[in-house]
Amino acid sequence: MSTPLIEVDDLVVRYGTATALDRVGLSVRPGELVALIGPNGAGKTSLVNAILGVVRPAAGRVRVRGRVALVPEGRQMFDDLTVEDNLALGAWRRRHEKDARDTSRVYAVLPQLADLRKRRAGSLSGGQQQMVAFGRALMARPDVMVVDELSLGLAPLVIADLAAHLRELNARHGLAVLLIEQNARLALDLCGRGYVLEAGCVRAHGSAARLAAGPDLADAYLGAGGAAGGPTEGEPRS
Ligand code: ATP
């Protein structure tokens, strides 16, 4: 089995006396699509921040091999900048490289962005902004992309289109993806395997098929009788 790009072992994260993550383990290997599912406050953002080195673990270990790029929750566009300039910011860590601002590779894999390049990011729809956020992450030339809440506030058709793009980036370009989602159905449709995080602990993990069939996830996220889980537009998140 290949060496993981992201490897988290027995991770503990605390804020003062509050424990946000309690002995969490997770891995993402090259070429994998992995889901991290959990409700508000489960500890998903804390785990992402630990992977990015933004929060320091109280115990345990995070190992990252290769480049990780984040597609942040809420997309975090610079509204007054053009799409092109927002993309260029994704290469900030590579800014000393000669081709750091070269967006052509991103336009080659996400051609819709080429048509939007001169548009102000703030004038775009939520789905278009999410696509720009994908492109901005790709500018870092990552081995693994961490996508924090792909579906948040977006209509089902837009989500399906974005999911298809992620699948293609994975299948055709070998990009590994860690998808953080409250929408369990979307996450398990898209990803080969996943983790269910609750109250700072991994409650279940395994193949998407096994998780989808498991009683815990079915009750908590997929709804009785298989109704779609996760928030939809117009519904409060918490
Ligand atoms: P959401 O989906 O709402 O973003 P989450 O699953 O990402 O939630 P975290 O944001 O990681 O969860 O929060 C995990 C726990 O840690 C929660 O109980 C939260 O209140 C707490 N927490 C998060 N950040 C801090 C902080 N800076 N100080 C104190 N407690 C925090």
PDB file of N, CA and C and ligand atoms in Angstrom, residues 13-16 18-21 38-49 73 148-149 180 182 197 200 237, ligand 1:
ATOM      1  N   VAL A  13      -6.576  17.657  20.127  1.00  0.00           N
ATOM      2  CA  VAL A  13      -6.523  19.125  20.047  1.00  0.00           C
ATOM      3  C   VAL A  13      -7.393  19.677  21.164  1.00  0.00           C
ATOM      4  N   ARG A  14      -6.827  20.612  21.907  1.00  0.00           N
ATOM      5  CA  ARG A  14      -7.576  21.237  23.005  1.00  0.00           C
ATOM      6  C   ARG A  14      -7.576  22.741  22.846  1.00  0.00           C
ATOM      7  N   TYR A  15      -8.682  23.364  23.251  1.00  0.00           N
ATOM      8  CA  TYR A  15      -8.746  24.818  23.394  1.00  0.00           C
ATOM      9  C   TYR A  15      -8.941  25.079  24.880  1.00  0.00           C
ATOM     10  N   GLY A  16      -7.908  25.485  25.560  1.00  0.00           N
ATOM     11  CA  GLY A  16      -7.997  25.608  27.020  1.00  0.00           C
ATOM     12  C   GLY A  16      -8.277  24.239  27.616  1.00  0.00           C
ATOM     13  N   ALA A  18     -11.134  22.623  27.008  1.00  0.00           N
ATOM     14  CA  ALA A  18     -12.077  21.891  26.142  1.00  0.00           C
ATOM     15  C   ALA A  18     -11.319  21.024  25.136  1.00  0.00           C
ATOM     16  N   THR A  19     -11.742  19.771  25.015  1.00  0.00           N
ATOM     17  CA  THR A  19     -11.106  18.862  24.053  1.00  0.00           C
ATOM     18  C   THR A  19     -11.922  18.850  22.762  1.00  0.00           C
ATOM     19  N   ALA A  20     -11.325  19.331  21.670  1.00  0.00           N
ATOM     20  CA  ALA A  20     -12.021  19.376  20.380  1.00  0.00           C
ATOM     21  C   ALA A  20     -11.820  18.090  19.594  1.00  0.00           C
ATOM     22  N   LEU A  21     -10.629  17.467  19.715  1.00  0.00           N
ATOM     23  CA  LEU A  21     -10.350  16.188  19.046  1.00  0.00           C
ATOM     24  C   LEU A  21      -9.707  15.253  20.054  1.00  0.00           C
ATOM     25  N   GLY A  38     -19.387  14.893   9.479  1.00  0.00           N
ATOM     26  CA  GLY A  38     -19.699  15.160  10.882  1.00  0.00           C
ATOM     27  C   GLY A  38     -20.556  16.393  11.024  1.00  0.00           C
ATOM     28  N   PRO A  39     -21.336  16.466  12.090  1.00  0.00           N
ATOM     29  CA  PRO A  39     -22.212  17.618  12.300  1.00  0.00           C
ATOM     30  C   PRO A  39     -21.432  18.844  12.771  1.00  0.00           C
ATOM     31  N   ASN A  40     -22.121  19.951  12.924  1.00  0.00           N
ATOM     32  CA  ASN A  40     -21.517  21.168  13.482  1.00  0.00           C
ATOM     33  C   ASN A  40     -20.846  20.855  14.804  1.00  0.00           C
ATOM     34  N   GLY A  41     -19.634  21.378  14.969  1.00  0.00           N
ATOM     35  CA  GLY A  41     -18.967  21.244  16.260  1.00  0.00           C
ATOM     36  C   GLY A  41     -18.298  19.896  16.483  1.00  0.00           C
ATOM     37  N   ALA A  42     -18.309  19.020  15.460  1.00  0.00           N
ATOM     38  CA  ALA A  42     -17.717  17.683  15.630  1.00  0.00           C
ATOM     39  C   ALA A  42     -16.199  17.750  15.750  1.00  0.00           C
ATOM     40  N   GLY A  43     -15.610  18.810  15.174  1.00  0.00           N
ATOM     41  CA  GLY A  43     -14.157  18.935  15.225  1.00  0.00           C
ATOM     42  C   GLY A  43     -13.508  18.931  13.849  1.00  0.00           C
ATOM     43  N   LYS A  44     -14.318  19.059  12.797  1.00  0.00           N
ATOM     44  CA  LYS A  44     -13.793  18.969  11.430  1.00  0.00           C
ATOM     45  C   LYS A  44     -12.782  20.088  11.155  1.00  0.00           C
ATOM     46  N   THR A  45     -13.162  21.322  11.511  1.00  0.00           N
ATOM     47  CA  THR A  45     -12.260  22.450  11.250  1.00  0.00           C
ATOM     48  C   THR A  45     -10.982  22.315  12.071  1.00  0.00           C
ATOM     49  N   SER A  46     -11.113  21.826  13.287  1.00  0.00           N
ATOM     50  CA  SER A  46      -9.914  21.625  14.119  1.00  0.00           C
ATOM     51  C   SER A  46      -8.974  20.623  13.462  1.00  0.00           C
ATOM     52  N   LEU A  47      -9.542  19.580  12.863  1.00  0.00           N
ATOM     53  CA  LEU A  47      -8.713  18.580  12.193  1.00  0.00           C
ATOM     54  C   LEU A  47      -8.028  19.180  10.965  1.00  0.00           C
ATOM     55  N   VAL A  48      -8.795  19.953  10.186  1.00  0.00           N
ATOM     56  CA  VAL A  48      -8.201  20.621   9.015  1.00  0.00           C
ATOM     57  C   VAL A  48      -7.068  21.541   9.465  1.00  0.00           C
ATOM     58  N   ASN A  49      -7.317  22.322  10.516  1.00  0.00           N
ATOM     59  CA  ASN A  49      -6.294  23.256  10.994  1.00  0.00           C
ATOM     60  C   ASN A  49      -5.057  22.539  11.518  1.00  0.00           C
ATOM     61  N   GLU A  73     -13.960  26.650   3.778  1.00  0.00           N
ATOM     62  CA  GLU A  73     -15.402  26.784   3.956  1.00  0.00           C
ATOM     63  C   GLU A  73     -15.823  28.207   3.592  1.00  0.00           C
ATOM     64  N   ASP A 148     -13.310  22.000   2.221  1.00  0.00           N
ATOM     65  CA  ASP A 148     -14.104  22.174   3.438  1.00  0.00           C
ATOM     66  C   ASP A 148     -15.517  22.615   3.050  1.00  0.00           C
ATOM     67  N   GLU A 149     -16.466  21.698   3.138  1.00  0.00           N
ATOM     68  CA  GLU A 149     -17.888  21.966   2.868  1.00  0.00           C
ATOM     69  C   GLU A 149     -18.137  22.408   1.420  1.00  0.00           C
ATOM     70  N   ILE A 180     -14.486  17.406   3.362  1.00  0.00           N
ATOM     71  CA  ILE A 180     -15.132  17.614   4.659  1.00  0.00           C
ATOM     72  C   ILE A 180     -16.582  17.978   4.383  1.00  0.00           C
ATOM     73  N   GLN A 182     -20.925  17.976   5.713  1.00  0.00           N
ATOM     74  CA  GLN A 182     -22.061  17.612   6.563  1.00  0.00           C
ATOM     75  C   GLN A 182     -23.057  16.772   5.775  1.00  0.00           C
ATOM     76  N   LEU A 197     -17.001  11.729  12.119  1.00  0.00           N
ATOM     77  CA  LEU A 197     -16.477  12.384  13.315  1.00  0.00           C
ATOM     78  C   LEU A 197     -17.652  12.893  14.145  1.00  0.00           C
ATOM     79  N   GLY A 200     -15.652  15.091  18.505  1.00  0.00           N
ATOM     80  CA  GLY A 200     -14.203  14.997  18.586  1.00  0.00           C
ATOM     81  C   GLY A 200     -13.624  13.602  18.441  1.00  0.00           C
ATOM     82  N   ARG A 237     -28.361  25.782   9.256  1.00  0.00           N
ATOM     83  CA  ARG A 237     -27.351  24.739   9.416  1.00  0.00           C
ATOM     84  C   ARG A 237     -27.379  24.155  10.799  1.00  0.00           C
TER      85      ARG A 237
HETATM   86  P1  ATP B   1     -18.456  23.517  12.159  1.00  0.00           P
HETATM   87  O1  ATP B   1     -19.028  22.601  11.145  1.00  0.00           O
HETATM   88  O2  ATP B   1     -19.489  24.257  12.947  1.00  0.00           O
HETATM   89  O3  ATP B   1     -17.350  24.404  11.649  1.00  0.00           O
HETATM   90  P2  ATP B   1     -16.532  21.655  13.213  1.00  0.00           P
HETATM   91  O4  ATP B   1     -16.934  20.226  13.064  1.00  0.00           O
HETATM   92  O5  ATP B   1     -15.611  22.214  12.199  1.00  0.00           O
HETATM   93  O6  ATP B   1     -17.804  22.565  13.310  1.00  0.00           O
HETATM   94  P3  ATP B   1     -14.706  22.713  15.184  1.00  0.00           P
HETATM   95  O7  ATP B   1     -14.885  24.099  14.661  1.00  0.00           O
HETATM   96  O8  ATP B   1     -13.421  22.043  14.949  1.00  0.00           O
HETATM   97  O9  ATP B   1     -15.889  21.781  14.665  1.00  0.00           O
HETATM   98  O10 ATP B   1     -15.017  22.747  16.734  1.00  0.00           O
HETATM   99  C1  ATP B   1     -14.876  21.600  17.590  1.00  0.00           C
HETATM  100  C2  ATP B   1     -15.160  22.021  19.021  1.00  0.00           C
HETATM  101  O11 ATP B   1     -14.132  22.897  19.469  1.00  0.00           O
HETATM  102  C3  ATP B   1     -16.483  22.753  19.196  1.00  0.00           C
HETATM  103  O12 ATP B   1     -17.034  22.360  20.424  1.00  0.00           O
HETATM  104  C4  ATP B   1     -16.064  24.207  19.230  1.00  0.00           C
HETATM  105  O13 ATP B   1     -16.966  24.958  20.006  1.00  0.00           O
HETATM  106  C5  ATP B   1     -14.693  24.144  19.883  1.00  0.00           C
HETATM  107  N1  ATP B   1     -13.796  25.205  19.414  1.00  0.00           N
HETATM  108  C6  ATP B   1     -13.409  25.426  18.132  1.00  0.00           C
HETATM  109  N2  ATP B   1     -12.540  26.457  18.051  1.00  0.00           N
HETATM  110  C7  ATP B   1     -12.386  26.916  19.328  1.00  0.00           C
HETATM  111  C8  ATP B   1     -11.620  27.974  19.915  1.00  0.00           C
HETATM  112  N3  ATP B   1     -10.822  28.767  19.189  1.00  0.00           N
HETATM  113  N4  ATP B   1     -11.715  28.130  21.260  1.00  0.00           N
HETATM  114  C9  ATP B   1     -12.501  27.343  22.001  1.00  0.00           C
HETATM  115  N5  ATP B   1     -13.238  26.317  21.505  1.00  0.00           N
HETATM  116  C10 ATP B   1     -13.199  26.115  20.191  1.00  0.00           C
END
